[in-house]
Amino acid sequence: MNDMSALHSIIPSAPPPLEELDLARIRADFPILRQRVHDKPLVYLDNAASVQKPRAVIDAVSECYSSYYANIHRGVHLLSERSTAAYEGAREKVRAFLNAASAQEIIFTRGATESINLVASSFGGQTVKAGDEILITGMEHHSNIVPWQLLCERTGAKLKAAPFTDAGELILEEYERLLDSGPVKLVAFVHLSNALGTLNPAKLMIDLAHARGIPVLVDGAQSIPHLAVDVRELDCDFYAFSAHKIYGPSGVGVLYGKKALLDAMPPYQGGGDMISLVTFEKTEYADLPNKFEAGTPNIAGVIGLGAALDWVNAIGLERIAAHEHTLLDYATARLNEIPGLRIMGTARDKAALAAFTMDGIHPHDIGTILDREGVAVRAGHHCAQPVMQHYGVPATARASFAVYNTRDEVDVLVAALWKVKEMFEL
Ligand code: C6P
């Protein structure tokens, strides 16, 4: 069972909760939430897959294209200068949001997936040799498994995964044992599991790896919208996330990396903007962060991410987290009232989502029937097939929360699930 201890472990001092009025104001920022689906009010609970966008983000993207769009870093003309300033301004916003030491440590990518591939290809290609090991956990998203497998195939290195309990908690003793059981060159783990909701003890895991001189990548795709992240306090070496999970546009991501590591790494891709001098004999690369940003980036998308972070900051991540935890506690209690429903992932430290199965009913049927009731959830393996294999199920249904969700929406979800159950009992 999820309880308030999860809330307290994430939020040091309890912030003021979101009042009804705040919530109404927040919801009013999201035009898409006003619609009806199958003639029912939309209840959007697929936020872990991608969250909806507030007006401020939609407007920032639209404003870029309608009033000052041009390519960046290239032109001497006014529009290019304005686009460049807005793009680099967004980089500074990301730096401040993560509390990184320098904007040079913020690399824009296409998403968390590309951020991880960048590290696997560049850092991994340079550092990892045959016989070396990469350590992940058993609860990773495919984006934090497959890039390492590809690296292992290329180099002859080995991928190891630290196991987790049936409650969905990492077995720390096993993690430590695996750190010591071979020449581990990098640890990469998910901060908040998209399939279980487990919040991993990131600081402890990083300290344990660093005590052995091993650098750490944190997959922050799910944690970024739900808890305040301070990369200097965490002391992670790399942190990856996607804009679309934190109210920003899709097609944009971030890789944070410590400057000394990024400086020493070779470029990921070659092309325009990542060079300082090119001849046919040799190329000199640009300084950070440009060295890792080859080609024209998603300019308006990055600017939209900056607007998303402003929007989140205006509410405060602590308040967002507190609201979502209240919802998760309420949802967990109500879901547990349904006979035959089993929540997958009951870790003490848990956030933002409830994944579940129902006896004798395929998760895709649950998702389809819920959709007819206006409730959007994700049904499937959530790109975390090893997690499904752990529980011996092909898929789960997953309700995931954002700041705009309400208790009433949880009630709609639960009522719709009772309907699902009745339909299958006929
Ligand atoms: N998880 C979900 O429904 P991209 O696709 O690059 O924006 O994010 C990849 C990714 C990496 N790590 C974790 C923990 C994730 O949850 C995701 C994306 C979505 O759970 C889509 S599969």
GROMACS .gro file of C-alpha atoms and ligand atoms in nm:
model
  448
    1MET     CA    1   0.000   0.000   0.000
    2ASN     CA    2   0.121   0.346  -0.076
    3ASP     CA    3   0.117   0.567   0.232
    4MET     CA    4   0.217   0.914   0.338
    5SER     CA    5   0.573   0.805   0.414
    6ALA     CA    6   0.641   0.823   0.040
    7LEU     CA    7   0.529   1.184   0.039
    8HIS     CA    8   0.748   1.276   0.334
    9SER     CA    9   1.057   1.117   0.191
   10ILE     CA   10   1.033   1.330  -0.122
   11ILE     CA   11   0.917   1.660   0.024
   12PRO     CA   12   1.134   1.787   0.307
   13SER     CA   13   0.890   2.050   0.436
   14ALA     CA   14   0.526   2.017   0.338
   15PRO     CA   15   0.429   2.301   0.099
   16PRO     CA   16   0.078   2.449   0.097
   17PRO     CA   17  -0.155   2.211  -0.088
   18LEU     CA   18  -0.329   2.302  -0.412
   19GLU     CA   19  -0.670   2.450  -0.329
   20GLU     CA   20  -0.980   2.389  -0.542
   21LEU     CA   21  -0.932   2.734  -0.691
   22ASP     CA   22  -0.567   2.672  -0.785
   23LEU     CA   23  -0.668   2.348  -0.950
   24ALA     CA   24  -0.947   2.514  -1.149
   25ARG     CA   25  -0.697   2.778  -1.264
   26ILE     CA   26  -0.440   2.516  -1.357
   27ARG     CA   27  -0.696   2.315  -1.554
   28ALA     CA   28  -0.807   2.628  -1.737
   29ASP     CA   29  -0.451   2.658  -1.872
   30PHE     CA   30  -0.500   2.335  -2.072
   31PRO     CA   31  -0.732   2.384  -2.372
   32ILE     CA   32  -0.725   2.012  -2.460
   33LEU     CA   33  -0.879   1.911  -2.126
   34ARG     CA   34  -1.207   2.086  -2.207
   35GLN     CA   35  -1.313   1.834  -2.469
   36ARG     CA   36  -1.544   1.537  -2.450
   37VAL     CA   37  -1.440   1.191  -2.566
   38HIS     CA   38  -1.708   0.941  -2.673
   39ASP     CA   39  -1.951   1.200  -2.539
   40LYS     CA   40  -1.796   1.188  -2.191
   41PRO     CA   41  -1.572   1.452  -2.028
   42LEU     CA   42  -1.209   1.366  -2.100
   43VAL     CA   43  -1.025   1.221  -1.801
   44TYR     CA   44  -0.662   1.218  -1.910
   45LEU     CA   45  -0.461   0.971  -1.703
   46ASP     CA   46  -0.191   0.886  -1.957
   47ASN     CA   47   0.051   1.150  -1.834
   48ALA     CA   48   0.351   0.919  -1.795
   49ALA     CA   49   0.336   0.855  -2.171
   50SER     CA   50   0.310   1.225  -2.249
   51VAL     CA   51   0.160   1.511  -2.055
   52GLN     CA   52  -0.070   1.778  -2.203
   53LYS     CA   53   0.054   2.129  -2.276
   54PRO     CA   54  -0.049   2.452  -2.103
   55ARG     CA   55  -0.145   2.760  -2.304
   56ALA     CA   56   0.186   2.928  -2.212
   57VAL     CA   57   0.381   2.655  -2.395
   58ILE     CA   58   0.149   2.650  -2.697
   59ASP     CA   59   0.177   3.030  -2.716
   60ALA     CA   60   0.557   3.031  -2.681
   61VAL     CA   61   0.593   2.789  -2.974
   62SER     CA   62   0.339   2.978  -3.181
   63GLU     CA   63   0.497   3.315  -3.097
   64CYS     CA   64   0.837   3.186  -3.207
   65TYR     CA   65   0.706   3.076  -3.546
   66SER     CA   66   0.484   3.378  -3.596
   67SER     CA   67   0.713   3.659  -3.492
   68TYR     CA   68   1.086   3.588  -3.470
   69TYR     CA   69   1.171   3.241  -3.608
   70ALA     CA   70   1.502   3.197  -3.793
   71ASN     CA   71   1.793   2.955  -3.773
   72ILE     CA   72   2.016   3.003  -3.471
   73HIS     CA   73   2.388   3.072  -3.423
   74ARG     CA   74   2.425   3.142  -3.794
   75GLY     CA   75   2.272   3.468  -3.907
   76VAL     CA   76   2.379   3.825  -3.846
   77HIS     CA   77   2.022   3.942  -3.898
   78LEU     CA   78   1.779   4.042  -3.626
   79LEU     CA   79   1.550   3.740  -3.639
   80SER     CA   80   1.841   3.500  -3.607
   81GLU     CA   81   1.971   3.701  -3.313
   82ARG     CA   82   1.630   3.690  -3.144
   83SER     CA   83   1.588   3.315  -3.204
   84THR     CA   84   1.939   3.250  -3.077
   85ALA     CA   85   1.875   3.456  -2.763
   86ALA     CA   86   1.548   3.271  -2.692
   87TYR     CA   87   1.710   2.930  -2.756
   88GLU     CA   88   2.008   3.005  -2.534
   89GLY     CA   89   1.773   3.159  -2.279
   90ALA     CA   90   1.594   2.825  -2.259
   91ARG     CA   91   1.927   2.654  -2.197
   92GLU     CA   92   1.986   2.884  -1.902
   93LYS     CA   93   1.636   2.801  -1.771
   94VAL     CA   94   1.717   2.429  -1.786
   95ARG     CA   95   2.048   2.492  -1.610
   96ALA     CA   96   1.873   2.677  -1.328
   97PHE     CA   97   1.597   2.414  -1.308
   98LEU     CA   98   1.853   2.136  -1.258
   99ASN     CA   99   2.092   2.360  -1.061
  100ALA     CA  100   2.374   2.264  -1.298
  101ALA     CA  101   2.698   2.457  -1.253
  102SER     CA  102   2.714   2.582  -1.612
  103ALA     CA  103   2.489   2.614  -1.919
  104GLN     CA  104   2.768   2.435  -2.107
  105GLU     CA  105   2.659   2.121  -1.924
  106ILE     CA  106   2.312   2.131  -2.084
  107ILE     CA  107   2.290   1.954  -2.421
  108PHE     CA  108   1.966   1.964  -2.620
  109THR     CA  109   1.868   1.636  -2.785
  110ARG     CA  110   1.551   1.487  -2.933
  111GLY     CA  111   1.448   1.325  -2.603
  112ALA     CA  112   1.560   1.111  -2.311
  113THR     CA  113   1.616   0.822  -2.551
  114GLU     CA  114   1.861   1.020  -2.762
  115SER     CA  115   2.032   1.157  -2.449
  116ILE     CA  116   2.104   0.803  -2.330
  117ASN     CA  117   2.215   0.693  -2.677
  118LEU     CA  118   2.452   0.990  -2.687
  119VAL     CA  119   2.623   0.877  -2.367
  120ALA     CA  120   2.629   0.511  -2.473
  121SER     CA  121   2.780   0.598  -2.807
  122SER     CA  122   3.023   0.875  -2.710
  123PHE     CA  123   3.125   0.804  -2.349
  124GLY     CA  124   3.068   0.428  -2.388
  125GLY     CA  125   3.251   0.407  -2.719
  126GLN     CA  126   3.551   0.583  -2.568
  127THR     CA  127   3.560   0.412  -2.227
  128VAL     CA  128   3.410   0.064  -2.251
  129LYS     CA  129   3.623  -0.228  -2.371
  130ALA     CA  130   3.579  -0.606  -2.401
  131GLY     CA  131   3.534  -0.762  -2.057
  132ASP     CA  132   3.402  -0.439  -1.900
  133GLU     CA  133   3.053  -0.420  -1.751
  134ILE     CA  134   2.759  -0.178  -1.751
  135LEU     CA  135   2.523  -0.200  -1.453
  136ILE     CA  136   2.153  -0.110  -1.483
  137THR     CA  137   1.851  -0.226  -1.281
  138GLY     CA  138   1.578  -0.476  -1.359
  139MET     CA  139   1.316  -0.201  -1.379
  140GLU     CA  140   1.455  -0.002  -1.672
  141HIS     CA  141   1.265   0.136  -1.969
  142HIS     CA  142   1.390  -0.011  -2.299
  143SER     CA  143   1.558   0.325  -2.366
  144ASN     CA  144   1.795   0.252  -2.078
  145ILE     CA  145   1.856  -0.110  -2.181
  146VAL     CA  146   1.893  -0.129  -2.558
  147PRO     CA  147   2.157   0.146  -2.604
  148TRP     CA  148   2.378  -0.041  -2.353
  149GLN     CA  149   2.313  -0.373  -2.525
  150LEU     CA  150   2.417  -0.219  -2.856
  151LEU     CA  151   2.733  -0.087  -2.688
  152CYS     CA  152   2.803  -0.431  -2.540
  153GLU     CA  153   2.756  -0.595  -2.881
  154ARG     CA  154   3.003  -0.349  -3.034
  155THR     CA  155   3.266  -0.379  -2.762
  156GLY     CA  156   3.232  -0.725  -2.608
  157ALA     CA  157   3.129  -0.575  -2.273
  158LYS     CA  158   2.860  -0.726  -2.050
  159LEU     CA  159   2.528  -0.580  -1.930
  160LYS     CA  160   2.416  -0.663  -1.575
  161ALA     CA  161   2.084  -0.574  -1.409
  162ALA     CA  162   2.030  -0.535  -1.035
  163PRO     CA  163   1.707  -0.715  -0.934
  164PHE     CA  164   1.404  -0.576  -0.750
  165THR     CA  165   1.153  -0.723  -0.505
  166ASP     CA  166   0.790  -0.809  -0.580
  167ALA     CA  167   0.698  -0.477  -0.418
  168GLY     CA  168   0.907  -0.310  -0.690
  169GLU     CA  169   1.197  -0.199  -0.469
  170LEU     CA  170   1.556  -0.229  -0.579
  171ILE     CA  171   1.750  -0.489  -0.376
  172LEU     CA  172   2.032  -0.263  -0.260
  173GLU     CA  173   2.255  -0.546  -0.134
  174GLU     CA  174   2.240  -0.700  -0.482
  175TYR     CA  175   2.314  -0.363  -0.640
  176GLU     CA  176   2.623  -0.330  -0.420
  177ARG     CA  177   2.728  -0.686  -0.489
  178LEU     CA  178   2.701  -0.627  -0.866
  179LEU     CA  179   2.904  -0.306  -0.835
  180ASP     CA  180   3.185  -0.519  -0.692
  181SER     CA  181   3.147  -0.833  -0.903
  182GLY     CA  182   3.328  -0.709  -1.214
  183PRO     CA  183   3.490  -0.410  -1.385
  184VAL     CA  184   3.180  -0.185  -1.399
  185LYS     CA  185   3.250   0.118  -1.621
  186LEU     CA  186   2.913   0.291  -1.588
  187VAL     CA  187   2.595   0.264  -1.382
  188ALA     CA  188   2.270   0.374  -1.550
  189PHE     CA  189   1.941   0.360  -1.361
  190VAL     CA  190   1.589   0.492  -1.372
  191HIS     CA  191   1.505   0.756  -1.113
  192LEU     CA  192   1.129   0.694  -1.119
  193SER     CA  193   1.009   0.374  -1.285
  194ASN     CA  194   0.747   0.425  -1.557
  195ALA     CA  195   0.610   0.072  -1.509
  196LEU     CA  196   0.600   0.057  -1.126
  197GLY     CA  197   0.614   0.414  -0.996
  198THR     CA  198   0.912   0.319  -0.778
  199LEU     CA  199   1.132   0.607  -0.676
  200ASN     CA  200   1.485   0.473  -0.655
  201PRO     CA  201   1.724   0.595  -0.381
  202ALA     CA  202   1.925   0.791  -0.636
  203LYS     CA  203   2.163   0.970  -0.402
  204LEU     CA  204   2.258   0.650  -0.221
  205MET     CA  205   2.301   0.457  -0.547
  206ILE     CA  206   2.523   0.732  -0.688
  207ASP     CA  207   2.734   0.752  -0.371
  208LEU     CA  208   2.783   0.374  -0.371
  209ALA     CA  209   2.899   0.383  -0.734
  210HIS     CA  210   3.124   0.686  -0.681
  211ALA     CA  211   3.287   0.521  -0.381
  212ARG     CA  212   3.415   0.272  -0.640
  213GLY     CA  213   3.506   0.539  -0.894
  214ILE     CA  214   3.217   0.450  -1.127
  215PRO     CA  215   3.026   0.730  -1.307
  216VAL     CA  216   2.645   0.728  -1.305
  217LEU     CA  217   2.375   0.818  -1.557
  218VAL     CA  218   2.026   0.883  -1.419
  219ASP     CA  219   1.727   0.830  -1.649
  220GLY     CA  220   1.509   1.116  -1.530
  221ALA     CA  221   1.237   1.082  -1.797
  222GLN     CA  222   0.968   1.020  -1.535
  223SER     CA  223   1.112   1.198  -1.233
  224ILE     CA  224   1.157   1.540  -1.395
  225PRO     CA  225   0.790   1.650  -1.374
  226HIS     CA  226   0.730   1.507  -1.026
  227LEU     CA  227   1.016   1.602  -0.798
  228ALA     CA  228   1.276   1.874  -0.771
  229VAL     CA  229   1.609   1.756  -0.910
  230ASP     CA  230   1.938   1.915  -0.811
  231VAL     CA  231   2.211   1.752  -1.018
  232ARG     CA  232   2.487   1.897  -0.799
  233GLU     CA  233   2.330   1.766  -0.481
  234LEU     CA  234   2.267   1.426  -0.645
  235ASP     CA  235   2.619   1.443  -0.787
  236CYS     CA  236   2.511   1.235  -1.089
  237ASP     CA  237   2.746   1.243  -1.386
  238PHE     CA  238   2.467   1.242  -1.647
  239TYR     CA  239   2.096   1.310  -1.619
  240ALA     CA  240   1.859   1.255  -1.914
  241PHE     CA  241   1.501   1.373  -1.964
  242SER     CA  242   1.240   1.463  -2.228
  243ALA     CA  243   1.057   1.796  -2.257
  244HIS     CA  244   0.724   1.633  -2.341
  245LYS     CA  245   0.696   1.474  -1.996
  246ILE     CA  246   0.728   1.812  -1.821
  247TYR     CA  247   0.455   2.004  -2.009
  248GLY     CA  248   0.690   2.094  -2.297
  249PRO     CA  249   0.684   1.996  -2.667
  250SER     CA  250   0.776   1.651  -2.798
  251GLY     CA  251   1.094   1.608  -3.002
  252VAL     CA  252   1.312   1.787  -2.746
  253GLY     CA  253   1.522   1.639  -2.469
  254VAL     CA  254   1.806   1.727  -2.239
  255LEU     CA  255   2.128   1.562  -2.145
  256TYR     CA  256   2.298   1.709  -1.841
  257GLY     CA  257   2.660   1.601  -1.810
  258LYS     CA  258   2.946   1.713  -1.589
  259LYS     CA  259   3.166   1.948  -1.789
  260ALA     CA  260   3.488   1.756  -1.736
  261LEU     CA  261   3.327   1.437  -1.871
  262LEU     CA  262   3.158   1.609  -2.167
  263ASP     CA  263   3.482   1.790  -2.253
  264ALA     CA  264   3.668   1.461  -2.271
  265MET     CA  265   3.403   1.282  -2.480
  266PRO     CA  266   3.412   1.267  -2.862
  267PRO     CA  267   3.119   1.418  -3.059
  268TYR     CA  268   2.807   1.202  -3.100
  269GLN     CA  269   2.712   1.321  -3.449
  270GLY     CA  270   2.896   1.529  -3.706
  271GLY     CA  271   2.750   1.822  -3.897
  272GLY     CA  272   2.687   2.192  -3.885
  273ASP     CA  273   2.718   2.393  -3.563
  274MET     CA  274   2.937   2.139  -3.381
  275ILE     CA  275   3.265   2.248  -3.543
  276SER     CA  276   3.505   2.537  -3.513
  277LEU     CA  277   3.713   2.457  -3.824
  278VAL     CA  278   3.669   2.206  -4.106
  279THR     CA  279   3.921   2.113  -4.374
  280PHE     CA  280   3.932   1.790  -4.574
  281GLU     CA  281   4.228   1.684  -4.365
  282LYS     CA  282   4.080   1.742  -4.023
  283THR     CA  283   3.800   1.902  -3.817
  284GLU     CA  284   3.826   2.095  -3.495
  285TYR     CA  285   3.519   2.070  -3.278
  286ALA     CA  286   3.323   2.351  -3.118
  287ASP     CA  287   3.324   2.401  -2.743
  288LEU     CA  288   3.045   2.273  -2.522
  289PRO     CA  289   2.753   2.256  -2.560
  290ASN     CA  290   2.766   2.296  -2.939
  291LYS     CA  291   3.003   2.001  -2.980
  292PHE     CA  292   2.704   1.774  -2.910
  293GLU     CA  293   2.440   1.966  -3.105
  294ALA     CA  294   2.504   1.886  -3.471
  295GLY     CA  295   2.259   2.029  -3.725
  296THR     CA  296   1.963   2.262  -3.687
  297PRO     CA  297   1.788   2.175  -3.362
  298ASN     CA  298   1.420   2.192  -3.269
  299ILE     CA  299   1.441   2.565  -3.205
  300ALA     CA  300   1.077   2.637  -3.126
  301GLY     CA  301   1.056   2.315  -2.922
  302VAL     CA  302   1.348   2.417  -2.702
  303ILE     CA  303   1.190   2.760  -2.652
  304GLY     CA  304   0.866   2.578  -2.561
  305LEU     CA  305   1.056   2.377  -2.301
  306GLY     CA  306   1.179   2.704  -2.147
  307ALA     CA  307   0.817   2.822  -2.125
  308ALA     CA  308   0.716   2.489  -1.968
  309LEU     CA  309   0.978   2.525  -1.696
  310ASP     CA  310   0.858   2.881  -1.625
  311TRP     CA  311   0.504   2.745  -1.594
  312VAL     CA  312   0.611   2.468  -1.357
  313ASN     CA  313   0.820   2.708  -1.149
  314ALA     CA  314   0.524   2.943  -1.112
  315ILE     CA  315   0.330   2.665  -0.934
  316GLY     CA  316   0.632   2.505  -0.767
  317LEU     CA  317   0.742   2.144  -0.807
  318GLU     CA  318   0.695   2.077  -0.434
  319ARG     CA  319   0.328   2.173  -0.455
  320ILE     CA  320   0.286   1.970  -0.773
  321ALA     CA  321   0.442   1.668  -0.602
  322ALA     CA  322   0.229   1.711  -0.291
  323HIS     CA  323  -0.091   1.726  -0.498
  324GLU     CA  324   0.002   1.423  -0.705
  325HIS     CA  325   0.087   1.224  -0.393
  326THR     CA  326  -0.246   1.299  -0.238
  327LEU     CA  327  -0.408   1.178  -0.560
  328LEU     CA  328  -0.194   0.866  -0.572
  329ASP     CA  329  -0.274   0.778  -0.210
  330TYR     CA  330  -0.644   0.827  -0.279
  331ALA     CA  331  -0.633   0.630  -0.606
  332THR     CA  332  -0.438   0.347  -0.442
  333ALA     CA  333  -0.695   0.312  -0.165
  334ARG     CA  334  -0.989   0.320  -0.408
  335LEU     CA  335  -0.829   0.075  -0.654
  336ASN     CA  336  -0.757  -0.167  -0.372
  337GLU     CA  337  -1.135  -0.183  -0.304
  338ILE     CA  338  -1.188  -0.359  -0.638
  339PRO     CA  339  -1.169  -0.739  -0.595
  340GLY     CA  340  -0.925  -0.906  -0.835
  341LEU     CA  341  -0.739  -0.582  -0.908
  342ARG     CA  342  -0.368  -0.608  -0.834
  343ILE     CA  343  -0.143  -0.304  -0.822
  344MET     CA  344   0.201  -0.373  -0.967
  345GLY     CA  345   0.455  -0.170  -0.774
  346THR     CA  346   0.390  -0.101  -0.408
  347ALA     CA  347   0.727   0.045  -0.312
  348ARG     CA  348   0.743   0.264  -0.001
  349ASP     CA  349   0.885   0.546  -0.211
  350LYS     CA  350   0.650   0.575  -0.500
  351ALA     CA  351   0.510   0.855  -0.715
  352ALA     CA  352   0.271   0.958  -0.986
  353LEU     CA  353   0.124   0.635  -1.120
  354ALA     CA  354  -0.065   0.315  -1.049
  355ALA     CA  355  -0.012   0.017  -1.279
  356PHE     CA  356  -0.245  -0.278  -1.233
  357THR     CA  357  -0.397  -0.596  -1.367
  358MET     CA  358  -0.748  -0.736  -1.317
  359ASP     CA  359  -0.812  -1.108  -1.286
  360GLY     CA  360  -0.925  -1.264  -1.615
  361ILE     CA  361  -0.932  -0.934  -1.807
  362HIS     CA  362  -0.664  -0.834  -2.056
  363PRO     CA  363  -0.521  -0.485  -1.992
  364HIS     CA  364  -0.601  -0.387  -2.351
  365ASP     CA  365  -0.967  -0.463  -2.284
  366ILE     CA  366  -0.948  -0.253  -1.968
  367GLY     CA  367  -0.796   0.035  -2.167
  368THR     CA  368  -1.053   0.007  -2.445
  369ILE     CA  369  -1.352   0.004  -2.211
  370LEU     CA  370  -1.211   0.290  -2.005
  371ASP     CA  371  -1.170   0.489  -2.327
  372ARG     CA  372  -1.545   0.452  -2.396
  373GLU     CA  373  -1.599   0.612  -2.054
  374GLY     CA  374  -1.374   0.905  -2.150
  375VAL     CA  375  -1.080   0.781  -1.942
  376ALA     CA  376  -0.741   0.768  -2.116
  377VAL     CA  377  -0.492   0.524  -1.962
  378ARG     CA  378  -0.204   0.330  -2.116
  379ALA     CA  379  -0.231  -0.047  -2.154
  380GLY     CA  380   0.071  -0.251  -2.259
  381HIS     CA  381   0.422  -0.337  -2.151
  382HIS     CA  382   0.513   0.033  -2.119
  383CYS     CA  383   0.845  -0.033  -2.297
  384ALA     CA  384   0.958  -0.216  -1.985
  385GLN     CA  385   0.920  -0.581  -2.085
  386PRO     CA  386   1.166  -0.712  -1.822
  387VAL     CA  387   0.934  -0.567  -1.555
  388MET     CA  388   0.640  -0.756  -1.709
  389GLN     CA  389   0.855  -1.071  -1.716
  390HIS     CA  390   0.929  -1.028  -1.343
  391TYR     CA  391   0.556  -1.051  -1.267
  392GLY     CA  392   0.478  -1.305  -1.540
  393VAL     CA  393   0.226  -1.081  -1.716
  394PRO     CA  394   0.226  -0.958  -2.077
  395ALA     CA  395   0.097  -0.614  -1.990
  396THR     CA  396  -0.062  -0.388  -1.730
  397ALA     CA  397  -0.305  -0.098  -1.735
  398ARG     CA  398  -0.153   0.223  -1.603
  399ALA     CA  399  -0.317   0.538  -1.468
  400SER     CA  400  -0.063   0.817  -1.433
  401PHE     CA  401  -0.116   1.159  -1.281
  402ALA     CA  402  -0.027   1.519  -1.356
  403VAL     CA  403  -0.085   1.839  -1.165
  404TYR     CA  404  -0.421   1.900  -1.336
  405ASN     CA  405  -0.582   1.573  -1.228
  406THR     CA  406  -0.849   1.572  -0.958
  407ARG     CA  407  -1.004   1.338  -0.701
  408ASP     CA  408  -1.323   1.347  -0.907
  409GLU     CA  409  -1.129   1.208  -1.201
  410VAL     CA  410  -0.999   0.925  -0.983
  411ASP     CA  411  -1.363   0.853  -0.893
  412VAL     CA  412  -1.452   0.840  -1.265
  413LEU     CA  413  -1.164   0.597  -1.323
  414VAL     CA  414  -1.271   0.374  -1.035
  415ALA     CA  415  -1.639   0.375  -1.140
  416ALA     CA  416  -1.532   0.282  -1.495
  417LEU     CA  417  -1.321  -0.006  -1.360
  418TRP     CA  418  -1.619  -0.143  -1.166
  419LYS     CA  419  -1.804  -0.131  -1.501
  420VAL     CA  420  -1.520  -0.326  -1.667
  421LYS     CA  421  -1.545  -0.588  -1.393
  422GLU     CA  422  -1.923  -0.617  -1.428
  423MET     CA  423  -1.897  -0.657  -1.807
  424PHE     CA  424  -1.655  -0.948  -1.771
  425GLU     CA  425  -1.856  -1.117  -1.498
  426LEU     CA  426  -2.168  -1.145  -1.718
  427C6P     N1  427   0.814   0.635  -2.131
  427C6P     C1  428   0.582   0.572  -2.107
  427C6P     O1  429   0.465   0.563  -2.147
  427C6P     P1  430   1.134   0.935  -2.475
  427C6P     O2  431   1.049   0.842  -2.556
  427C6P     O3  432   1.274   0.946  -2.527
  427C6P     O4  433   1.069   1.068  -2.452
  427C6P     O5  434   1.142   0.872  -2.327
  427C6P     C2  435   1.189   0.742  -2.310
  427C6P     C3  436   1.176   0.697  -2.168
  427C6P     C4  437   1.292   0.671  -2.097
  427C6P     N2  438   1.287   0.635  -1.968
  427C6P     C5  439   1.171   0.623  -1.903
  427C6P     C6  440   1.170   0.585  -1.759
  427C6P     C7  441   1.050   0.647  -1.969
  427C6P     O6  442   0.936   0.633  -1.903
  427C6P     C8  443   1.052   0.683  -2.106
  427C6P     C9  444   0.924   0.703  -2.183
  427C6P    C10  445   0.681   0.650  -2.188
  427C6P     O7  446   0.617   0.519  -2.002
  427C6P    C11  447   0.674   0.614  -2.334
  427C6P     S1  448   0.722   0.450  -2.366
   0.00000   0.00000   0.00000
